[in-house]
Amino acid sequence: MQDKPVALVTGANKGIGLQIAKDLSAHGLTVLVGSRDFEAGETAAKSVGDDARAVQLDVTDPASIAAAAERIRNEFGRLDVLVNNAGISHADTPGRSLEEVVEAGRLSVASLVEVHAVFETNVFGVIAVTQAMLPLLRESPAARIVNIASSGGSLTLNSDRTNPHRSMFGTYSASKAAANAVTVAFAAELETAGIKVNAACPGFTSTDLNYFRGTRTVEQAAHEPVRLALIGADGPTGTFSNEDGPLPW
Ligand code: NAI
């Protein structure tokens, strides 16, 4: 088993996940760059740092998840940080504008095929990867799990009629709300094991997810997830926050 702590970031071949991987590497961790496409992961890993390795990982594919967990055990013998970052805002239907995606995501009209696809990645993927990595995380002296959440999935904020973004609450936001419930469940269950589980909102960030309409940089977006990935023994568990502080569930 290696001495250095090991972090796995899902969907780290681009966007916020890639930046989280870079920042964790800069903090001295060995970083495993989870990527559906292994070659894209390898290219990304080269940009992350000397001690970064690509891991083929599709969070919707049980065989891929199991193989990743086995490889991490055999090659590194440990896992200390899991960042559940992989996410999609819609099913991959080419040629749609952001406005069309938002309209198609409204639950009154959304295709159930698309709803399933979004929940498969954003909710069930988080549960499946976390379950598979838990045996390794339980062996870590200070395991941390960070789920990349969204204030757009806050039930409290979206129940406020004065919230101008409330009209956008659809398939994607509902999946992020469900993912928040998953964070609470894992945090409660793993508290006695000393595994801290927190949700971090990166803010509206310019990435593929929103057709690069976001107003924040990936560097800004990675700040809170990385802070939570590295919190000490006195740090919180079961929280939802961005870099300005706590967010309501
Ligand atoms: P992105 O589209 O650039 O990156 C998403 C990553 O997830 C990509 O690497 C993609 O390949 C990967 N991915 C998708 N499906 C996957 C699967 N089945 N298995 C493995 N990897 C998969 O988008 P971005 O913005 O970097 O998203 C990262 C996370 O941040 C997501 O969870 C998203 O919901 C969340 N988020 C993003 C915000 C934004 O404004 N960009 C705001 C709030 C949350």
mmCIF file of C-alpha atoms in Angstrom, residues 3-249:
data_model
loop_
_atom_site.group_PDB
_atom_site.id
_atom_site.type_symbol
_atom_site.label_atom_id
_atom_site.label_comp_id
_atom_site.label_asym_id
_atom_site.label_seq_id
_atom_site.Cartn_x
_atom_site.Cartn_y
_atom_site.Cartn_z
ATOM 1 C CA ASP A 3 1.872 6.135 1.847
ATOM 2 C CA LYS A 4 0.371 9.036 -0.061
ATOM 3 C CA PRO A 5 -3.393 9.604 0.157
ATOM 4 C CA VAL A 6 -5.341 8.698 -2.982
ATOM 5 C CA ALA A 7 -8.310 10.608 -4.415
ATOM 6 C CA LEU A 8 -10.762 9.482 -7.081
ATOM 7 C CA VAL A 9 -12.682 12.143 -9.017
ATOM 8 C CA THR A 10 -15.476 10.863 -11.268
ATOM 9 C CA GLY A 11 -15.992 12.565 -14.634
ATOM 10 C CA ALA A 12 -12.621 14.277 -14.270
ATOM 11 C CA ASN A 13 -11.678 14.346 -17.943
ATOM 12 C CA LYS A 14 -13.024 17.892 -18.313
ATOM 13 C CA GLY A 15 -14.882 20.743 -16.664
ATOM 14 C CA ILE A 16 -15.051 21.190 -12.901
ATOM 15 C CA GLY A 17 -13.910 17.609 -12.232
ATOM 16 C CA LEU A 18 -10.665 18.165 -14.118
ATOM 17 C CA GLN A 19 -9.950 21.291 -12.070
ATOM 18 C CA ILE A 20 -10.742 19.478 -8.804
ATOM 19 C CA ALA A 21 -8.281 16.772 -9.883
ATOM 20 C CA LYS A 22 -5.591 19.400 -10.596
ATOM 21 C CA ASP A 23 -6.121 21.099 -7.236
ATOM 22 C CA LEU A 24 -6.045 17.835 -5.267
ATOM 23 C CA SER A 25 -2.849 16.894 -7.093
ATOM 24 C CA ALA A 26 -1.340 20.270 -6.172
ATOM 25 C CA HIS A 27 -2.172 19.460 -2.542
ATOM 26 C CA GLY A 28 0.012 16.342 -2.784
ATOM 27 C CA LEU A 29 -2.536 13.586 -3.317
ATOM 28 C CA THR A 30 -2.291 10.830 -5.880
ATOM 29 C CA VAL A 31 -5.251 11.579 -8.134
ATOM 30 C CA LEU A 32 -7.241 9.063 -10.123
ATOM 31 C CA VAL A 33 -8.920 10.733 -13.052
ATOM 32 C CA GLY A 34 -12.209 8.901 -13.597
ATOM 33 C CA SER A 35 -13.295 8.991 -17.222
ATOM 34 C CA ARG A 36 -15.773 7.029 -19.320
ATOM 35 C CA ASP A 37 -13.327 7.197 -22.204
ATOM 36 C CA PHE A 38 -9.975 5.877 -20.972
ATOM 37 C CA GLU A 39 -7.965 7.755 -23.591
ATOM 38 C CA ALA A 40 -9.628 11.060 -22.741
ATOM 39 C CA GLY A 41 -8.801 10.262 -19.111
ATOM 40 C CA GLU A 42 -5.171 9.628 -19.971
ATOM 41 C CA THR A 43 -4.883 12.941 -21.794
ATOM 42 C CA ALA A 44 -6.535 14.716 -18.867
ATOM 43 C CA ALA A 45 -4.319 12.915 -16.320
ATOM 44 C CA LYS A 46 -1.211 14.251 -18.076
ATOM 45 C CA SER A 47 -2.489 17.788 -17.510
ATOM 46 C CA VAL A 48 -3.289 17.076 -13.839
ATOM 47 C CA GLY A 49 0.200 16.332 -12.592
ATOM 48 C CA ASP A 50 2.970 13.769 -12.274
ATOM 49 C CA ASP A 51 1.077 11.613 -9.826
ATOM 50 C CA ALA A 52 -2.231 11.319 -11.675
ATOM 51 C CA ARG A 53 -3.573 8.219 -13.354
ATOM 52 C CA ALA A 54 -6.597 7.661 -15.582
ATOM 53 C CA VAL A 55 -9.212 5.164 -14.435
ATOM 54 C CA GLN A 56 -11.919 3.989 -16.823
ATOM 55 C CA LEU A 57 -15.150 4.692 -14.979
ATOM 56 C CA ASP A 58 -18.694 5.004 -16.256
ATOM 57 C CA VAL A 59 -20.841 5.691 -13.210
ATOM 58 C CA THR A 60 -23.853 4.058 -14.888
ATOM 59 C CA ASP A 61 -22.038 0.802 -15.677
ATOM 60 C CA PRO A 62 -21.765 -1.691 -12.775
ATOM 61 C CA ALA A 63 -18.963 -3.647 -14.498
ATOM 62 C CA SER A 64 -16.914 -0.484 -15.037
ATOM 63 C CA ILE A 65 -17.425 0.578 -11.406
ATOM 64 C CA ALA A 66 -16.434 -2.851 -10.066
ATOM 65 C CA ALA A 67 -13.346 -2.964 -12.291
ATOM 66 C CA ALA A 68 -12.295 0.519 -11.122
ATOM 67 C CA ALA A 69 -12.637 -0.471 -7.451
ATOM 68 C CA GLU A 70 -10.629 -3.642 -8.039
ATOM 69 C CA ARG A 71 -7.910 -1.767 -9.896
ATOM 70 C CA ILE A 72 -7.630 0.849 -7.138
ATOM 71 C CA ARG A 73 -7.263 -1.901 -4.505
ATOM 72 C CA ASN A 74 -4.699 -3.844 -6.506
ATOM 73 C CA GLU A 75 -2.639 -0.886 -7.719
ATOM 74 C CA PHE A 76 -2.827 1.585 -4.844
ATOM 75 C CA GLY A 77 -4.214 -0.391 -1.905
ATOM 76 C CA ARG A 78 -6.058 2.642 -0.587
ATOM 77 C CA LEU A 79 -8.637 5.317 -1.297
ATOM 78 C CA ASP A 80 -8.989 8.375 0.931
ATOM 79 C CA VAL A 81 -11.078 10.867 -1.045
ATOM 80 C CA LEU A 82 -14.014 10.240 -3.381
ATOM 81 C CA VAL A 83 -15.412 13.183 -5.332
ATOM 82 C CA ASN A 84 -18.699 12.268 -7.010
ATOM 83 C CA ASN A 85 -18.504 14.895 -9.740
ATOM 84 C CA ALA A 86 -19.806 13.150 -12.891
ATOM 85 C CA GLY A 87 -23.098 14.658 -13.936
ATOM 86 C CA ILE A 88 -25.312 15.416 -16.908
ATOM 87 C CA SER A 89 -27.964 18.084 -17.388
ATOM 88 C CA HIS A 90 -29.883 16.189 -20.066
ATOM 89 C CA ALA A 91 -29.766 13.071 -22.195
ATOM 90 C CA ASP A 92 -27.306 13.479 -25.008
ATOM 91 C CA THR A 93 -29.601 14.502 -27.853
ATOM 92 C CA PRO A 94 -27.523 16.382 -30.429
ATOM 93 C CA GLY A 95 -28.536 19.685 -31.929
ATOM 94 C CA ARG A 96 -30.580 21.162 -29.080
ATOM 95 C CA SER A 97 -30.017 24.659 -27.727
ATOM 96 C CA LEU A 98 -29.815 25.306 -23.972
ATOM 97 C CA GLU A 99 -33.303 26.822 -24.102
ATOM 98 C CA GLU A 100 -34.649 23.669 -25.783
ATOM 99 C CA VAL A 101 -32.936 21.499 -23.175
ATOM 100 C CA VAL A 102 -34.516 23.505 -20.334
ATOM 101 C CA GLU A 103 -37.970 23.290 -21.970
ATOM 102 C CA ALA A 104 -37.617 19.535 -22.582
ATOM 103 C CA GLY A 105 -36.584 19.076 -18.949
ATOM 104 C CA ARG A 106 -39.833 20.439 -17.519
ATOM 105 C CA LEU A 107 -41.454 17.564 -15.656
ATOM 106 C CA SER A 108 -44.874 18.177 -17.223
ATOM 107 C CA VAL A 109 -43.457 17.223 -20.630
ATOM 108 C CA ALA A 110 -40.090 15.549 -20.021
ATOM 109 C CA SER A 111 -39.448 12.261 -21.766
ATOM 110 C CA LEU A 112 -39.197 9.492 -19.169
ATOM 111 C CA VAL A 113 -36.230 8.154 -21.112
ATOM 112 C CA GLU A 114 -34.425 11.420 -20.444
ATOM 113 C CA VAL A 115 -35.517 11.553 -16.801
ATOM 114 C CA HIS A 116 -34.160 8.025 -16.299
ATOM 115 C CA ALA A 117 -30.858 8.932 -18.000
ATOM 116 C CA VAL A 118 -30.322 12.022 -15.851
ATOM 117 C CA PHE A 119 -31.191 10.221 -12.595
ATOM 118 C CA GLU A 120 -29.088 7.223 -13.639
ATOM 119 C CA THR A 121 -25.959 9.394 -13.738
ATOM 120 C CA ASN A 122 -26.651 12.088 -11.144
ATOM 121 C CA VAL A 123 -28.321 9.968 -8.444
ATOM 122 C CA PHE A 124 -27.902 6.212 -8.939
ATOM 123 C CA GLY A 125 -24.340 6.747 -10.176
ATOM 124 C CA VAL A 126 -23.446 8.462 -6.900
ATOM 125 C CA ILE A 127 -24.918 5.610 -4.869
ATOM 126 C CA ALA A 128 -23.293 2.906 -7.000
ATOM 127 C CA VAL A 129 -19.797 4.431 -7.016
ATOM 128 C CA THR A 130 -19.934 5.235 -3.303
ATOM 129 C CA GLN A 131 -21.032 1.687 -2.445
ATOM 130 C CA ALA A 132 -18.252 0.196 -4.555
ATOM 131 C CA MET A 133 -15.561 2.429 -3.053
ATOM 132 C CA LEU A 134 -16.724 2.136 0.564
ATOM 133 C CA PRO A 135 -14.675 -0.951 1.462
ATOM 134 C CA LEU A 136 -11.519 1.009 0.524
ATOM 135 C CA LEU A 137 -12.723 4.249 2.125
ATOM 136 C CA ARG A 138 -13.518 2.441 5.387
ATOM 137 C CA GLU A 139 -9.844 1.418 5.604
ATOM 138 C CA SER A 140 -8.643 5.019 5.241
ATOM 139 C CA PRO A 141 -7.669 6.880 8.431
ATOM 140 C CA ALA A 142 -9.579 10.004 7.270
ATOM 141 C CA ALA A 143 -11.944 9.251 4.402
ATOM 142 C CA ARG A 144 -13.845 12.111 2.778
ATOM 143 C CA ILE A 145 -16.666 12.003 0.217
ATOM 144 C CA VAL A 146 -17.699 15.160 -1.632
ATOM 145 C CA ASN A 147 -20.784 15.150 -3.822
ATOM 146 C CA ILE A 148 -20.931 17.936 -6.394
ATOM 147 C CA ALA A 149 -24.327 19.461 -5.813
ATOM 148 C CA SER A 150 -26.215 22.482 -7.058
ATOM 149 C CA SER A 151 -28.121 25.263 -5.327
ATOM 150 C CA GLY A 152 -30.529 24.694 -8.234
ATOM 151 C CA GLY A 153 -31.419 21.432 -6.463
ATOM 152 C CA SER A 154 -32.204 23.123 -3.146
ATOM 153 C CA LEU A 155 -35.817 22.360 -2.204
ATOM 154 C CA THR A 156 -35.813 25.296 0.191
ATOM 155 C CA LEU A 157 -34.588 27.873 -2.338
ATOM 156 C CA ASN A 158 -36.935 26.543 -5.024
ATOM 157 C CA SER A 159 -39.941 26.656 -2.710
ATOM 158 C CA ASP A 160 -39.449 30.394 -2.367
ATOM 159 C CA ARG A 161 -41.830 32.071 -4.822
ATOM 160 C CA THR A 162 -39.587 35.113 -5.080
ATOM 161 C CA ASN A 163 -36.687 33.026 -6.418
ATOM 162 C CA PRO A 164 -36.334 34.033 -10.095
ATOM 163 C CA HIS A 165 -34.610 30.725 -10.962
ATOM 164 C CA ARG A 166 -37.529 28.676 -9.630
ATOM 165 C CA SER A 167 -39.082 28.360 -13.084
ATOM 166 C CA MET A 168 -36.004 26.378 -14.165
ATOM 167 C CA PHE A 169 -36.651 23.618 -11.598
ATOM 168 C CA GLY A 170 -37.051 20.511 -13.758
ATOM 169 C CA THR A 171 -35.482 17.133 -14.432
ATOM 170 C CA TYR A 172 -31.878 18.141 -13.732
ATOM 171 C CA SER A 173 -32.704 20.139 -10.588
ATOM 172 C CA ALA A 174 -34.895 17.315 -9.274
ATOM 173 C CA SER A 175 -32.004 14.904 -9.781
ATOM 174 C CA LYS A 176 -29.706 17.224 -7.831
ATOM 175 C CA ALA A 177 -32.321 17.439 -5.035
ATOM 176 C CA ALA A 178 -32.421 13.625 -4.938
ATOM 177 C CA ALA A 179 -28.612 13.562 -4.872
ATOM 178 C CA ASN A 180 -28.744 15.872 -1.840
ATOM 179 C CA ALA A 181 -30.942 13.298 -0.088
ATOM 180 C CA VAL A 182 -28.323 10.689 -0.941
ATOM 181 C CA THR A 183 -25.636 12.888 0.660
ATOM 182 C CA VAL A 184 -27.674 13.191 3.860
ATOM 183 C CA ALA A 185 -28.256 9.431 3.954
ATOM 184 C CA PHE A 186 -24.592 8.512 3.482
ATOM 185 C CA ALA A 187 -23.450 11.184 5.973
ATOM 186 C CA ALA A 188 -25.789 9.865 8.665
ATOM 187 C CA GLU A 189 -24.859 6.257 8.044
ATOM 188 C CA LEU A 190 -21.100 6.789 7.845
ATOM 189 C CA GLU A 191 -20.691 9.241 10.719
ATOM 190 C CA THR A 192 -19.721 6.594 13.243
ATOM 191 C CA ALA A 193 -17.157 5.225 10.760
ATOM 192 C CA GLY A 194 -15.501 8.674 10.713
ATOM 193 C CA ILE A 195 -16.210 9.151 7.001
ATOM 194 C CA LYS A 196 -17.264 12.726 6.286
ATOM 195 C CA VAL A 197 -19.777 13.195 3.477
ATOM 196 C CA ASN A 198 -20.593 16.699 2.263
ATOM 197 C CA ALA A 199 -22.244 18.360 -0.726
ATOM 198 C CA ALA A 200 -20.545 21.288 -2.471
ATOM 199 C CA CYS A 201 -22.124 23.670 -4.962
ATOM 200 C CA PRO A 202 -19.594 24.981 -7.500
ATOM 201 C CA GLY A 203 -21.818 27.859 -8.665
ATOM 202 C CA PHE A 204 -22.915 28.653 -12.219
ATOM 203 C CA THR A 205 -19.740 27.707 -14.067
ATOM 204 C CA SER A 206 -18.770 27.888 -17.706
ATOM 205 C CA THR A 207 -18.663 24.228 -18.842
ATOM 206 C CA ASP A 208 -20.180 21.904 -21.431
ATOM 207 C CA LEU A 209 -23.028 21.186 -18.997
ATOM 208 C CA ASN A 210 -24.592 24.608 -19.652
ATOM 209 C CA TYR A 211 -23.228 25.287 -23.136
ATOM 210 C CA PHE A 212 -20.542 27.458 -21.517
ATOM 211 C CA ARG A 213 -23.119 30.005 -20.368
ATOM 212 C CA GLY A 214 -21.889 29.842 -16.762
ATOM 213 C CA THR A 215 -20.337 32.965 -15.303
ATOM 214 C CA ARG A 216 -17.740 31.360 -13.022
ATOM 215 C CA THR A 217 -14.420 29.766 -13.899
ATOM 216 C CA VAL A 218 -13.613 26.149 -13.142
ATOM 217 C CA GLU A 219 -10.894 27.432 -10.794
ATOM 218 C CA GLN A 220 -13.534 29.233 -8.719
ATOM 219 C CA ALA A 221 -15.892 26.255 -8.957
ATOM 220 C CA ALA A 222 -13.330 23.785 -7.607
ATOM 221 C CA HIS A 223 -12.620 25.812 -4.475
ATOM 222 C CA GLU A 224 -15.393 24.532 -2.161
ATOM 223 C CA PRO A 225 -15.272 20.871 -3.304
ATOM 224 C CA VAL A 226 -11.513 20.802 -2.726
ATOM 225 C CA ARG A 227 -11.838 22.441 0.696
ATOM 226 C CA LEU A 228 -14.342 19.770 1.742
ATOM 227 C CA ALA A 229 -12.199 16.976 0.287
ATOM 228 C CA LEU A 230 -9.337 18.051 2.549
ATOM 229 C CA ILE A 231 -11.146 18.938 5.791
ATOM 230 C CA GLY A 232 -9.592 17.749 9.016
ATOM 231 C CA ALA A 233 -11.008 15.574 11.766
ATOM 232 C CA ASP A 234 -12.779 18.608 13.273
ATOM 233 C CA GLY A 235 -14.529 19.386 9.960
ATOM 234 C CA PRO A 236 -18.247 18.944 9.348
ATOM 235 C CA THR A 237 -20.211 16.108 7.821
ATOM 236 C CA GLY A 238 -23.675 16.143 6.279
ATOM 237 C CA THR A 239 -23.427 19.752 5.092
ATOM 238 C CA PHE A 240 -24.346 21.556 1.873
ATOM 239 C CA SER A 241 -22.338 24.663 1.055
ATOM 240 C CA ASN A 242 -20.623 26.872 -1.440
ATOM 241 C CA GLU A 243 -17.558 29.009 -0.783
ATOM 242 C CA ASP A 244 -19.731 31.715 0.828
ATOM 243 C CA GLY A 245 -21.053 29.334 3.474
ATOM 244 C CA PRO A 246 -23.938 26.943 4.166
ATOM 245 C CA LEU A 247 -26.772 26.463 1.660
ATOM 246 C CA PRO A 248 -30.267 25.294 2.586
ATOM 247 C CA TRP A 249 -31.129 21.722 1.497
#
